[in-house]
């Protein structure tokens, strides 16, 4: 079985890489919504999922002495009344592909057998689970925070996606494709954004999938992370949708599309849409092993500057304009990010995954939001998501625009006031000789979009 093979292989690699250490990885706890019997759906930390798969809240995985151990929280005798029977320890052992399963109450005494300096821990984003982990480690290892040795090994492993991961990501992308088709077909003037969002969420959930993140479904594409969907879509609006399904084992997909509510772009909207599409196609053509992701980002920045010069929004040499950073007024985020068990994979590790060793984020506006600065290698899964936005908070900020007054035509900008925001995003796999677009089936050519909208 592909899942079992992957989990055992990952566990073995970690044990062989750090044979002299005891490695502690927590799943996290279920978060309370309002009362103790009402919790948000539980999702274990992604690194725990990577090594052990889906298991109950409170679980802790430990690698020690060349073997894998799973510690499971005990439940009271009444638990079966409310939640039904749980798997036996033997069943958990098979499910997690580990050597041993023990009660969590035994964890402290188990770790007490080892020297404190041997124990390496990886906290989660869950403060409750981290407090518990600190309590356990304070009694045994006197450690707090992620251990860099363990972190570096895990980042190296998770950067390159194995066959099982790719199977899961492909399935998530397929479900996302179906959801987009349903969403595009449901759009027409007068429909509320939340109806379109509900159609897409239903499509994913009916297939047995969850959501990889909170979807963006908005006619206000100039708000980059517009998470509420309470506007009415009207003729002349562009609907920007950023959506991704998550597989049953926790693997993500991530796609953005932008399309006209009435099936027809205005002339100005069409010009900007074609510019964004051209920039994305250029980046997709260049994405291959050995290429620095930062270079792809810079190519898109220059492409945008050239396009805006052609539209007479900017004047000057596109290369020089991009060097000065004027594009960031319209494209303030990075070109893309890693994708795997997290939609922004391993960002819970800060920049340890997104940035190669020895590199740091720029302090320049725009470049400071670049999430990925590594050379591309086969097996990486990344997104390519250029966007162009007409954000009043940026374009009407004299402090930001003053240094570009020699090249920025503010009067010409008014012609594009109906654009708001356009983003086109695909999930791609870096292959030995290029890349494979995993979401290419989702329409982005204007004619394809129009045919679905008008169907």
Short mmCIF file of C-alpha atoms in Angstrom, two decimals:
data_model
loop_
_atom_site.label_atom_id
_atom_site.label_comp_id
_atom_site.label_asym_id
_atom_site.label_seq_id
_atom_site.Cartn_x
_atom_site.Cartn_y
_atom_site.Cartn_z
CA UNK A 1 0.00 0.00 0.00
CA UNK A 2 1.39 3.38 -1.06
CA UNK A 3 0.52 5.15 2.20
CA UNK A 4 2.15 2.50 4.39
CA UNK A 5 5.24 2.40 2.20
CA UNK A 6 5.62 6.19 2.41
CA UNK A 7 5.17 6.42 6.19
CA UNK A 8 7.62 3.60 6.87
CA UNK A 9 10.16 5.06 4.46
CA UNK A 10 9.94 8.51 6.06
CA UNK A 11 10.24 7.12 9.58
CA UNK A 12 13.22 5.01 8.60
CA UNK A 13 14.97 7.97 6.94
CA UNK A 14 14.51 10.14 10.02
CA UNK A 15 15.79 7.40 12.33
CA UNK A 16 18.83 6.80 10.13
CA UNK A 17 19.61 10.51 9.79
CA UNK A 18 19.53 11.23 13.54
CA UNK A 19 20.32 7.82 15.11
CA UNK A 20 21.77 9.20 18.35
CA UNK A 21 18.82 11.40 19.25
CA UNK A 22 15.33 10.99 20.65
CA UNK A 23 12.87 12.86 18.44
CA UNK A 24 9.54 14.11 19.79
CA UNK A 25 6.77 15.26 17.40
CA UNK A 26 3.35 16.25 18.75
CA UNK A 27 0.05 16.11 16.88
CA UNK A 28 -1.57 18.97 18.80
CA UNK A 29 -4.89 19.25 20.60
CA UNK A 30 -8.44 19.91 19.40
CA UNK A 31 -9.33 23.60 19.76
CA UNK A 32 -12.42 24.53 21.74
CA UNK A 33 -14.98 26.57 19.82
CA UNK A 34 -17.11 27.80 22.73
CA UNK A 35 -17.87 25.01 25.21
CA UNK A 36 -15.83 21.96 26.18
CA UNK A 37 -17.98 19.60 24.12
CA UNK A 38 -17.79 21.78 21.00
CA UNK A 39 -14.47 21.81 19.17
CA UNK A 40 -13.24 22.85 15.76
CA UNK A 41 -12.47 19.95 13.41
CA UNK A 42 -9.12 18.56 14.49
CA UNK A 43 -6.15 18.61 12.15
CA UNK A 44 -2.83 17.36 13.45
CA UNK A 45 0.35 19.34 12.85
CA UNK A 46 1.56 18.80 9.31
CA UNK A 47 4.88 17.28 10.36
CA UNK A 48 3.04 14.78 12.57
CA UNK A 49 0.80 13.93 9.59
CA UNK A 50 3.90 13.51 7.44
CA UNK A 51 5.35 10.79 9.66
CA UNK A 52 2.29 9.18 11.28
CA UNK A 53 -0.85 10.12 9.34
CA UNK A 54 -4.23 11.04 10.81
CA UNK A 55 -4.53 10.13 14.49
CA UNK A 56 -6.49 11.42 17.52
CA UNK A 57 -5.83 14.78 19.21
CA UNK A 58 -3.10 14.70 21.84
CA UNK A 59 -1.05 11.99 20.15
CA UNK A 60 2.74 12.22 20.35
CA UNK A 61 5.22 10.43 18.13
CA UNK A 62 8.70 9.55 19.38
CA UNK A 63 11.70 8.14 17.53
CA UNK A 64 14.20 6.49 19.86
CA UNK A 65 16.65 3.61 19.84
CA UNK A 66 16.09 2.89 16.17
CA UNK A 67 12.33 2.43 16.65
CA UNK A 68 9.15 4.47 16.28
CA UNK A 69 6.76 4.92 19.19
CA UNK A 70 3.25 6.36 19.31
CA UNK A 71 1.75 7.65 22.55
CA UNK A 72 -2.05 7.85 22.57
CA UNK A 73 -4.24 9.64 25.10
CA UNK A 74 -6.39 7.31 27.16
CA UNK A 75 -10.14 7.82 27.17
CA UNK A 76 -12.62 7.21 29.95
CA UNK A 77 -15.15 4.36 29.96
CA UNK A 78 -17.98 6.74 29.05
CA UNK A 79 -16.21 8.01 25.94
CA UNK A 80 -17.57 5.21 23.78
CA UNK A 81 -21.10 6.37 24.61
CA UNK A 82 -20.50 9.79 23.11
CA UNK A 83 -17.91 9.12 20.42
CA UNK A 84 -18.16 5.43 19.61
CA UNK A 85 -15.45 2.77 19.88
CA UNK A 86 -11.83 3.68 19.19
CA UNK A 87 -9.24 1.52 17.45
CA UNK A 88 -7.20 -0.84 19.59
CA UNK A 89 -3.50 -0.22 20.18
CA UNK A 90 -2.73 -2.90 17.60
CA UNK A 91 -4.95 -1.12 15.09
CA UNK A 92 -3.25 2.21 15.83
CA UNK A 93 0.09 0.49 15.37
CA UNK A 94 -0.90 -0.63 11.89
CA UNK A 95 -2.52 2.71 11.06
CA UNK A 96 0.55 4.77 12.02
CA UNK A 97 3.03 2.14 10.75
CA UNK A 98 4.99 2.35 14.04
CA UNK A 99 6.85 -0.24 16.07
CA UNK A 100 5.15 0.43 19.40
CA UNK A 101 1.98 2.07 20.77
CA UNK A 102 1.80 3.15 24.42
CA UNK A 103 -0.43 5.16 26.72
CA UNK A 104 0.42 8.84 26.78
CA UNK A 105 0.65 8.68 30.56
CA UNK A 106 3.85 6.67 30.03
CA UNK A 107 5.54 9.36 27.94
CA UNK A 108 7.33 11.19 30.75
CA UNK A 109 8.81 8.04 32.23
CA UNK A 110 9.78 6.83 28.75
CA UNK A 111 11.68 10.04 27.97
CA UNK A 112 13.25 9.95 31.43
CA UNK A 113 15.35 6.98 30.30
CA UNK A 114 17.40 9.20 28.01
CA UNK A 115 19.95 11.94 28.52
CA UNK A 116 18.38 15.40 28.20
CA UNK A 117 20.85 16.41 25.49
CA UNK A 118 19.64 13.52 23.32
CA UNK A 119 16.06 14.77 23.09
CA UNK A 120 15.04 16.96 20.16
CA UNK A 121 11.50 18.32 19.96
CA UNK A 122 9.35 20.00 17.34
CA UNK A 123 6.53 22.12 18.80
CA UNK A 124 3.34 22.82 16.85
CA UNK A 125 1.34 25.98 16.17
CA UNK A 126 -1.05 24.88 18.93
CA UNK A 127 -0.27 26.79 22.16
CA UNK A 128 -2.11 24.26 24.34
CA UNK A 129 -0.13 21.34 22.94
CA UNK A 130 3.08 23.36 23.21
CA UNK A 131 2.45 24.14 26.87
CA UNK A 132 1.96 20.44 27.50
CA UNK A 133 5.10 19.60 25.54
CA UNK A 134 7.12 22.16 27.50
CA UNK A 135 5.87 20.63 30.72
CA UNK A 136 6.94 17.17 29.60
CA UNK A 137 10.33 18.30 28.30
CA UNK A 138 11.06 20.49 31.30
CA UNK A 139 10.83 17.36 33.41
CA UNK A 140 13.13 15.45 31.15
CA UNK A 141 15.14 17.50 28.69
CA UNK A 142 14.95 21.15 29.82
CA UNK A 143 14.28 22.20 26.23
CA UNK A 144 11.91 24.69 24.68
CA UNK A 145 11.24 25.68 21.07
CA UNK A 146 12.09 23.81 17.87
CA UNK A 147 15.49 22.19 17.67
CA UNK A 148 17.36 23.38 14.59
CA UNK A 149 19.00 20.00 13.96
CA UNK A 150 15.63 18.26 13.73
CA UNK A 151 14.10 21.17 11.82
CA UNK A 152 16.79 21.09 9.11
CA UNK A 153 16.33 17.36 8.53
CA UNK A 154 12.54 17.62 8.27
CA UNK A 155 12.71 20.57 5.87
CA UNK A 156 15.09 18.66 3.62
CA UNK A 157 12.75 15.66 3.58
CA UNK A 158 9.53 17.58 2.99
CA UNK A 159 10.93 19.81 0.24
CA UNK A 160 10.90 16.89 -2.20
CA UNK A 161 7.51 15.21 -2.55
CA UNK A 162 7.41 11.42 -2.72
CA UNK A 163 5.07 9.29 -4.83
CA UNK A 164 2.42 9.07 -2.13
CA UNK A 165 2.35 12.83 -1.58
CA UNK A 166 2.05 13.48 -5.31
CA UNK A 167 -0.85 11.03 -5.54
CA UNK A 168 -2.63 12.91 -2.76
CA UNK A 169 -1.90 16.35 -4.24
CA UNK A 170 -3.09 15.24 -7.67
CA UNK A 171 -6.36 14.03 -6.18
CA UNK A 172 -6.82 17.35 -4.38
CA UNK A 173 -6.13 19.21 -7.63
CA UNK A 174 -8.69 17.08 -9.47
CA UNK A 175 -11.37 17.89 -6.89
CA UNK A 176 -10.39 21.56 -7.03
CA UNK A 177 -10.82 21.51 -10.80
CA UNK A 178 -14.37 20.18 -10.46
CA UNK A 179 -15.14 22.81 -7.82
CA UNK A 180 -13.95 25.60 -10.10
CA UNK A 181 -16.11 24.38 -12.96
CA UNK A 182 -19.11 24.40 -10.63
CA UNK A 183 -18.18 27.86 -9.36
CA UNK A 184 -17.71 29.36 -12.81
CA UNK A 185 -21.02 27.95 -14.01
CA UNK A 186 -22.83 29.41 -11.00
CA UNK A 187 -21.76 32.99 -11.67
CA UNK A 188 -24.18 35.54 -13.08
CA UNK A 189 -25.12 39.11 -12.22
CA UNK A 190 -27.13 39.32 -9.01
CA UNK A 191 -25.66 36.21 -7.38
CA UNK A 192 -24.04 36.72 -3.99
CA UNK A 193 -20.41 35.76 -3.51
CA UNK A 194 -21.29 33.43 -0.65
CA UNK A 195 -23.57 31.42 -2.95
CA UNK A 196 -20.70 30.85 -5.39
CA UNK A 197 -18.41 29.98 -2.50
CA UNK A 198 -20.99 27.53 -1.12
CA UNK A 199 -21.27 25.82 -4.52
CA UNK A 200 -17.51 25.30 -4.63
CA UNK A 201 -17.24 24.15 -1.03
CA UNK A 202 -20.12 21.73 -1.58
CA UNK A 203 -18.34 20.29 -4.61
CA UNK A 204 -15.21 19.56 -2.55
CA UNK A 205 -16.97 18.27 0.54
CA UNK A 206 -19.34 16.06 -1.44
CA UNK A 207 -16.23 14.37 -2.85
CA UNK A 208 -15.07 13.64 0.70
CA UNK A 209 -12.44 16.39 0.76
CA UNK A 210 -11.85 19.26 3.16
CA UNK A 211 -10.61 22.77 2.33
CA UNK A 212 -6.89 23.49 2.31
CA UNK A 213 -7.52 27.08 3.49
CA UNK A 214 -10.31 29.62 3.84
CA UNK A 215 -11.37 30.38 0.26
CA UNK A 216 -11.30 33.85 -1.25
CA UNK A 217 -14.39 34.49 -3.39
CA UNK A 218 -14.71 38.21 -4.01
CA UNK A 219 -15.41 40.98 -6.49
CA UNK A 220 -12.94 43.05 -4.47
CA UNK A 221 -9.79 41.43 -5.75
CA UNK A 222 -7.79 44.47 -4.70
CA UNK A 223 -8.09 43.17 -1.11
CA UNK A 224 -5.51 40.40 -1.24
CA UNK A 225 -6.92 38.26 1.57
CA UNK A 226 -10.60 39.15 1.43
CA UNK A 227 -12.05 36.30 3.48
CA UNK A 228 -15.69 37.38 3.76
CA UNK A 229 -17.97 36.81 0.77
CA UNK A 230 -20.99 39.03 1.39
CA UNK A 231 -21.08 41.15 -1.76
CA UNK A 232 -23.42 40.77 -4.70
CA UNK A 233 -21.69 40.09 -8.02
CA UNK A 234 -22.79 42.57 -10.67
CA UNK A 235 -22.29 42.99 -14.40
CA UNK A 236 -18.94 44.65 -14.95
CA UNK A 237 -17.35 43.05 -11.88
CA UNK A 238 -14.44 40.63 -11.98
CA UNK A 239 -14.77 37.74 -9.54
CA UNK A 240 -11.45 36.60 -8.06
CA UNK A 241 -11.48 33.11 -6.55
CA UNK A 242 -8.60 31.53 -4.61
CA UNK A 243 -9.62 27.99 -3.66
CA UNK A 244 -8.07 24.63 -2.87
CA UNK A 245 -9.31 21.24 -1.73
CA UNK A 246 -7.45 19.19 0.87
CA UNK A 247 -7.24 15.42 0.57
CA UNK A 248 -8.46 13.13 3.32
CA UNK A 249 -4.84 12.66 4.44
CA UNK A 250 -4.24 16.42 4.64
CA UNK A 251 -2.51 17.30 1.35
CA UNK A 252 -3.31 20.63 -0.28
CA UNK A 253 -4.04 22.20 -3.63
CA UNK A 254 -4.15 25.90 -4.47
CA UNK A 255 -5.61 27.64 -7.52
CA UNK A 256 -6.69 31.18 -8.36
CA UNK A 257 -8.82 32.29 -11.27
CA UNK A 258 -10.43 35.61 -12.15
CA UNK A 259 -13.36 35.96 -14.53
CA UNK A 260 -15.99 38.52 -15.56
CA UNK A 261 -19.34 38.11 -13.83
CA UNK A 262 -21.29 38.68 -17.05
CA UNK A 263 -18.88 36.67 -19.21
CA UNK A 264 -17.33 39.69 -20.91
CA UNK A 265 -14.37 41.81 -19.81
CA UNK A 266 -14.38 45.54 -20.43
CA UNK A 267 -11.56 46.65 -22.79
CA UNK A 268 -9.45 47.81 -19.84
CA UNK A 269 -10.11 44.64 -17.86
CA UNK A 270 -9.19 42.54 -20.87
CA UNK A 271 -5.86 44.34 -21.29
CA UNK A 272 -4.87 43.71 -17.67
CA UNK A 273 -6.15 40.12 -17.73
CA UNK A 274 -4.09 39.30 -20.81
CA UNK A 275 -1.03 40.89 -19.21
CA UNK A 276 -1.38 38.73 -16.07
CA UNK A 277 -2.01 35.63 -18.18
CA UNK A 278 1.05 36.37 -20.32
CA UNK A 279 3.19 36.84 -17.20
CA UNK A 280 1.99 33.54 -15.76
CA UNK A 281 2.60 31.65 -19.00
CA UNK A 282 6.10 33.12 -19.17
CA UNK A 283 6.91 31.94 -15.65
CA UNK A 284 5.44 28.49 -16.33
CA UNK A 285 7.58 28.17 -19.44
CA UNK A 286 10.75 29.00 -17.50
CA UNK A 287 10.10 26.95 -14.35
CA UNK A 288 12.54 24.02 -14.37
CA UNK A 289 15.33 22.50 -12.26
CA UNK A 290 18.19 24.87 -11.54
CA UNK A 291 16.18 28.04 -11.99
CA UNK A 292 16.06 30.29 -8.94
CA UNK A 293 12.48 31.01 -7.92
CA UNK A 294 13.52 34.60 -7.23
CA UNK A 295 14.55 34.87 -10.90
CA UNK A 296 11.07 33.78 -11.99
CA UNK A 297 9.61 36.44 -9.73
CA UNK A 298 11.87 39.08 -11.26
CA UNK A 299 10.92 38.00 -14.79
CA UNK A 300 7.25 38.49 -13.92
CA UNK A 301 8.01 41.90 -12.40
CA UNK A 302 9.73 43.00 -15.62
CA UNK A 303 6.90 41.55 -17.71
CA UNK A 304 4.42 43.60 -15.71
CA UNK A 305 6.53 46.74 -16.12
CA UNK A 306 6.75 46.18 -19.88
CA UNK A 307 2.99 45.70 -20.07
CA UNK A 308 2.28 48.84 -18.07
CA UNK A 309 4.67 50.80 -20.28
CA UNK A 310 2.77 49.54 -23.33
CA UNK A 311 -0.47 50.69 -21.67
CA UNK A 312 1.15 54.06 -20.92
CA UNK A 313 0.64 53.68 -17.17
CA UNK A 314 4.43 53.71 -16.79
CA UNK A 315 7.20 55.34 -18.78
CA UNK A 316 10.80 54.19 -18.94
CA UNK A 317 12.89 51.06 -19.38
CA UNK A 318 11.04 48.01 -17.98
CA UNK A 319 14.20 46.49 -16.53
CA UNK A 320 15.07 49.69 -14.72
CA UNK A 321 11.48 50.18 -13.55
CA UNK A 322 11.48 46.69 -12.05
CA UNK A 323 14.83 47.34 -10.40
CA UNK A 324 13.36 50.44 -8.76
CA UNK A 325 10.38 48.40 -7.55
CA UNK A 326 7.55 50.34 -9.16
CA UNK A 327 5.81 47.06 -10.04
CA UNK A 328 5.17 46.47 -6.33
CA UNK A 329 2.47 49.16 -6.46
CA UNK A 330 0.50 46.69 -8.59
CA UNK A 331 2.07 43.35 -7.62
CA UNK A 332 2.94 43.57 -3.92
CA UNK A 333 3.26 39.84 -3.18
CA UNK A 334 5.60 37.05 -4.24
CA UNK A 335 5.14 34.86 -7.30
CA UNK A 336 4.30 31.71 -5.33
CA UNK A 337 5.19 29.30 -2.56
CA UNK A 338 5.88 25.69 -1.67
CA UNK A 339 2.86 23.39 -1.44
CA UNK A 340 2.41 20.04 0.29
CA UNK A 341 0.71 19.21 3.57
CA UNK A 342 0.34 22.96 4.07
CA UNK A 343 -0.97 25.24 1.36
CA UNK A 344 2.05 27.42 2.18
CA UNK A 345 4.15 24.41 2.99
CA UNK A 346 6.21 24.51 6.18
CA UNK A 347 5.63 28.20 6.84
CA UNK A 348 5.11 27.20 10.47
CA UNK A 349 8.92 26.91 10.41
CA UNK A 350 9.32 30.58 9.48
CA UNK A 351 11.66 31.01 6.51
CA UNK A 352 13.60 27.80 7.19
CA UNK A 353 11.86 26.04 4.29
CA UNK A 354 11.11 28.88 1.90
CA UNK A 355 14.58 30.38 1.96
CA UNK A 356 17.76 28.48 1.16
CA UNK A 357 20.49 28.45 3.79
CA UNK A 358 22.26 31.79 4.05
CA UNK A 359 19.44 33.77 2.46
CA UNK A 360 17.16 36.27 4.15
CA UNK A 361 14.09 38.22 3.17
CA UNK A 362 14.58 41.56 1.48
CA UNK A 363 13.38 44.65 3.31
CA UNK A 364 12.13 46.20 0.07
CA UNK A 365 8.39 46.59 -0.31
CA UNK A 366 7.12 43.78 -2.54
CA UNK A 367 10.22 41.62 -2.31
CA UNK A 368 9.72 41.40 1.43
CA UNK A 369 6.64 39.27 0.72
CA UNK A 370 8.52 36.76 -1.46
CA UNK A 371 7.75 33.42 0.21
CA UNK A 372 10.21 31.28 -1.76
CA UNK A 373 13.87 31.92 -2.50
CA UNK A 374 15.41 28.62 -3.51
CA UNK A 375 16.62 26.97 -6.69
CA UNK A 376 13.94 24.69 -8.10
CA UNK A 377 14.68 20.96 -7.97
CA UNK A 378 12.78 17.91 -9.26
CA UNK A 379 10.06 16.81 -6.87
CA UNK A 380 9.23 20.27 -5.56
CA UNK A 381 5.60 21.37 -5.79
CA UNK A 382 5.12 25.12 -6.02
CA UNK A 383 2.51 27.63 -7.10
CA UNK A 384 2.86 30.22 -9.86
CA UNK A 385 0.46 33.06 -9.09
CA UNK A 386 1.12 36.48 -10.59
CA UNK A 387 -1.51 39.09 -9.94
CA UNK A 388 -2.17 42.71 -10.74
CA UNK A 389 -4.12 44.85 -8.33
CA UNK A 390 -5.29 48.45 -8.31
CA UNK A 391 -5.23 49.05 -4.57
CA UNK A 392 -6.35 52.53 -3.50
CA UNK A 393 -4.33 52.33 -0.27
CA UNK A 394 -1.17 52.02 -2.37
CA UNK A 395 -1.95 54.12 -5.43
CA UNK A 396 -3.34 57.03 -3.40
CA UNK A 397 -0.51 56.98 -0.88
CA UNK A 398 1.68 59.93 -1.84
CA UNK A 399 4.53 58.64 0.32
CA UNK A 400 4.71 55.48 -1.79
CA UNK A 401 4.06 57.05 -5.20
CA UNK A 402 6.23 60.17 -4.82
CA UNK A 403 9.47 58.38 -5.69
CA UNK A 404 7.85 57.14 -8.90
CA UNK A 405 6.29 60.44 -10.00
CA UNK A 406 8.75 60.61 -12.91
CA UNK A 407 7.46 57.33 -14.38
CA UNK A 408 3.91 56.80 -13.05
CA UNK A 409 0.96 58.27 -14.97
CA UNK A 410 -1.68 58.69 -12.27
CA UNK A 411 -4.17 60.13 -14.76
CA UNK A 412 -3.89 57.07 -17.00
CA UNK A 413 -4.49 54.85 -13.97
CA UNK A 414 -8.05 56.13 -13.75
CA UNK A 415 -8.89 54.23 -16.96
CA UNK A 416 -8.37 50.96 -15.07
CA UNK A 417 -10.55 51.72 -12.06
CA UNK A 418 -12.93 48.84 -12.90
CA UNK A 419 -10.18 46.21 -12.76
CA UNK A 420 -9.68 46.05 -8.97
CA UNK A 421 -7.71 42.81 -8.87
CA UNK A 422 -6.78 39.86 -11.10
CA UNK A 423 -4.76 36.80 -10.10
CA UNK A 424 -4.10 33.59 -12.02
CA UNK A 425 -2.54 30.71 -10.09
CA UNK A 426 -1.65 27.11 -10.82
CA UNK A 427 0.00 24.34 -8.81
CA UNK A 428 2.98 22.79 -10.59
CA UNK A 429 5.38 19.90 -10.04
CA UNK A 430 9.03 20.46 -10.95
CA UNK A 431 10.13 17.53 -13.12
CA UNK A 432 13.54 16.40 -14.39
CA UNK A 433 13.32 18.55 -17.50
CA UNK A 434 10.72 21.21 -16.72
CA UNK A 435 7.42 21.19 -14.90
CA UNK A 436 3.99 19.59 -14.93
CA UNK A 437 0.99 21.84 -14.40
CA UNK A 438 -1.25 19.88 -12.02
CA UNK A 439 -4.19 22.26 -12.44
CA UNK A 440 -4.05 22.93 -16.16
CA UNK A 441 -7.59 21.58 -16.65
CA UNK A 442 -9.06 24.63 -14.92
CA UNK A 443 -9.94 27.19 -17.62
CA UNK A 444 -8.09 30.49 -17.80
CA UNK A 445 -8.30 31.49 -21.46
CA UNK A 446 -10.99 34.12 -21.95
CA UNK A 447 -12.94 32.07 -24.49
CA UNK A 448 -12.99 29.01 -22.20
CA UNK A 449 -14.21 31.06 -19.27
CA UNK A 450 -16.91 32.75 -21.34
CA UNK A 451 -18.26 29.44 -22.61
CA UNK A 452 -18.65 28.11 -19.05
CA UNK A 453 -20.18 31.32 -17.72
CA UNK A 454 -22.71 31.42 -20.53
CA UNK A 455 -23.46 27.67 -20.47
#
